[in-house]
């Protein structure tokens, strides 16, 4: 069918089947990849365009419906000269785009409300954007950007003033124009496609029948036998996950076969044409099944299904006998899905004796090493070229599409692409570890904490992934950010037939925080001490010794966070008392949650190396292997390097991620990039500055300026200009590896060089009759050491709070039941409340300009604060998250009375 319509103001003809979706026609046939696809099912809104001046999900609109109509995509917003529209500029100025995958959809939805011609209220904007999901920002800065769509840019900071400036993200323009190229946007037209055949069973043996008929129709059908080394995993000694299962599957969604061919051909293969004989077995679901005495093994070489255990011991655990108050409880959490709006995607090609992979990732260098291992190639034979990453949150630290596209491209000598569908992404990818945390805390009559005993058990699913990291990190954090003389904590992780549990913003610490914060509430209540003041009394401070025996030399700002929250807390309590006195079936409560978070790997080296280059033509480039997955490290690293060098930040170009062009800056995880790679960037900037000062024979306070290839160095009254064309290229290098030590058998040592601290308060309203909870407001105080870019720091906190809200109230991944975004609910713009961020800067001398990290801390205290608020509102302490309405209603009914 031929369809004539108007596309971005131009008459356009398109031909194809009339059922073709508008999103597919725009992206695949008309080359407009600014429109993104997050679910292909009408759930996420990433594909939002305007059809006859109204927003629609283009993945739901058939091309037959488009004839004679007007379609506008994100490509229509910027002027022909590339000048950004006011709305796009406003998104940049407000930090409203993080990873940017939702941004084109948000912009097009915002056009609806702006087209009304009047100044919209926040509620009207939230309504207009309500169909577009964002997993990064927490929505607040998006609403701010739409409200203030007249740009208010700060002037670009001069040399030496980049750190601390609210600089719009340096990589932001492609995000607000749709030109950022995510994994699915970069696939070459001649690429073959892979369709992965996955297990419908959580545990089964299987045999593959005659593949000849399929092979006759397709280019190839890959099995386990085609993979040179069929095992991968995060740890060098744990390669337990097959690229393609070999006769046995351990979770629903595990990859079994790869069908390779033209896209339409692989999609046309019907399930019944795939010859697999399944022999299902009863799966081990949950911790109890895995630890039962007669439980079969998930991994044959792992007795008791135990992946790892260990703990921290300090002081005398019998000290509970002397406590004036003791609290106990057992808390449970579920599998939680990352739900990044960009499903896993990428493509690979063979270039001579090298393999080149273009994919969405958080960790290019780990991907390089892992692909080399799977392919049995030298590391140098693998090049990783990261695409833009549409959200990761830990889920893109594991391999996904990479090994299959690498194996197929190597074997077939053709470009090979793989783009997960939304259900495939959810079924196949890692999850947050379900946890059972048994906690007992005690304090003296004055409220000083005396002892804690915490036993945390995790369901690590079918494969190890990041399970050891979770089991190691939690015992160090499980007592909470409090001075505690007597400690016994234990973490253990067991294999089950659930999806592999991996890294998800916090590495188990959010689960443990739910327990320790409930204990703080219970002890404070028993002694009739205000909950905030109880925490303030016990907060770890500089000079205190942790349960690992580490003295916190500097930068422990929890007490300052609590002091900043105190007026908000007191005001909220007074207002809530007055509201609840009205006798409404809706009751309000306020809760508080605190956290600490060790920055970087636990007791392990995690170095970063960065480079700053000055070319002979004067091009100034930061070469950064630190992947920006939306959090803003491209901008942060450049701000730091610029001030260290002494040239304006806007003069920098950026080369990022490509393993052939950058040095290894480690993975984007554990909140480490600002602290670790930022310090390396600072050292690289300083190194280059030293080289320049030496060349100019200038002192340390000299002022640099760069005009083309002319580099001028002013030292007092002296000025010397270096001609870079004659001097030759210069390269500054910097490394940093945070100083830690291994932990002994009792968990004693220095697990992290520094810690972030935070406290948040949540104000909620509970409908007692329905069991529903609405979070009305959050106030978050975070000790970040130094806010290199306050806008980006706030963005991390707000996005973390939105995910913490989901953890507390909404999100529970159930294999086979919630494998899409209409059954698995993440917070929408209507669910995330107003958030006020308070930044505390207790400088960390080791960090760049005193900075620490904030990626994970934003999420950790949120669920505890919400649960505390529910308890304050209802008198009910919830021991299981998510607090779904039926669970809360049941608990309220079981309690018998409302407060
Ligand atoms: S891609 Fe269309 S709504 Fe998600
Ligand atoms: S910025 Fe919205 S999903 Fe990442």
Short mmCIF file of N, CA and C and ligand atoms in Angstrom, two decimals, residues 23 36-48 57-60 131 341 821, ligand 1:
data_model
loop_
_atom_site.label_atom_id
_atom_site.label_comp_id
_atom_site.label_asym_id
_atom_site.label_seq_id
_atom_site.Cartn_x
_atom_site.Cartn_y
_atom_site.Cartn_z
N UNK A 23 5.95 3.66 14.11
CA UNK A 23 7.30 3.71 14.70
C UNK A 23 8.29 2.96 13.81
N UNK A 36 12.04 6.65 19.56
CA UNK A 36 12.61 5.47 20.20
C UNK A 36 11.54 4.42 20.47
N UNK A 37 11.98 3.17 20.64
CA UNK A 37 11.05 2.08 20.94
C UNK A 37 11.51 1.41 22.23
N UNK A 38 10.67 1.49 23.24
CA UNK A 38 11.02 0.88 24.53
C UNK A 38 10.25 -0.37 24.83
N UNK A 39 9.07 -0.52 24.24
CA UNK A 39 8.26 -1.70 24.57
C UNK A 39 7.54 -2.26 23.36
N UNK A 40 7.25 -1.43 22.37
CA UNK A 40 6.52 -1.84 21.17
C UNK A 40 5.12 -2.34 21.53
N UNK A 41 4.57 -1.83 22.61
CA UNK A 41 3.28 -2.33 23.07
C UNK A 41 2.40 -1.25 23.68
N UNK A 42 2.76 0.01 23.53
CA UNK A 42 1.91 1.08 24.04
C UNK A 42 2.05 1.35 25.52
N UNK A 43 3.08 0.80 26.17
CA UNK A 43 3.20 0.95 27.63
C UNK A 43 4.15 2.05 28.07
N UNK A 44 5.19 2.35 27.26
CA UNK A 44 6.26 3.21 27.80
C UNK A 44 6.24 4.63 27.26
N UNK A 45 5.66 4.86 26.11
CA UNK A 45 5.58 6.21 25.56
C UNK A 45 6.86 6.71 24.91
N UNK A 46 7.91 5.88 24.86
CA UNK A 46 9.16 6.34 24.25
C UNK A 46 8.97 6.70 22.78
N UNK A 47 7.97 6.11 22.15
CA UNK A 47 7.76 6.29 20.71
C UNK A 47 6.78 7.42 20.40
N UNK A 48 6.48 8.26 21.41
CA UNK A 48 5.46 9.29 21.22
C UNK A 48 5.82 10.27 20.10
N UNK A 57 1.15 7.08 20.61
CA UNK A 57 2.24 6.11 20.64
C UNK A 57 2.39 5.57 19.23
N UNK A 58 3.48 5.88 18.59
CA UNK A 58 3.61 5.50 17.18
C UNK A 58 3.78 4.00 17.01
N UNK A 59 4.07 3.28 18.09
CA UNK A 59 4.16 1.82 17.96
C UNK A 59 2.77 1.19 17.90
N UNK A 60 1.73 1.98 18.15
CA UNK A 60 0.36 1.45 18.11
C UNK A 60 -0.40 1.91 16.87
N UNK A 131 1.78 9.61 29.93
CA UNK A 131 1.91 8.35 29.19
C UNK A 131 3.34 7.99 28.85
N UNK A 341 14.49 2.05 29.92
CA UNK A 341 13.54 2.22 28.81
C UNK A 341 14.15 1.70 27.50
N UNK A 821 5.65 -4.05 30.51
CA UNK A 821 5.47 -2.83 31.31
C UNK A 821 4.00 -2.50 31.57
S1 LIG B 1 7.50 1.88 22.28
FE1 LIG B 1 5.52 2.65 21.92
S2 LIG B 1 4.68 2.87 23.91
FE2 LIG B 1 6.60 1.87 24.26
#
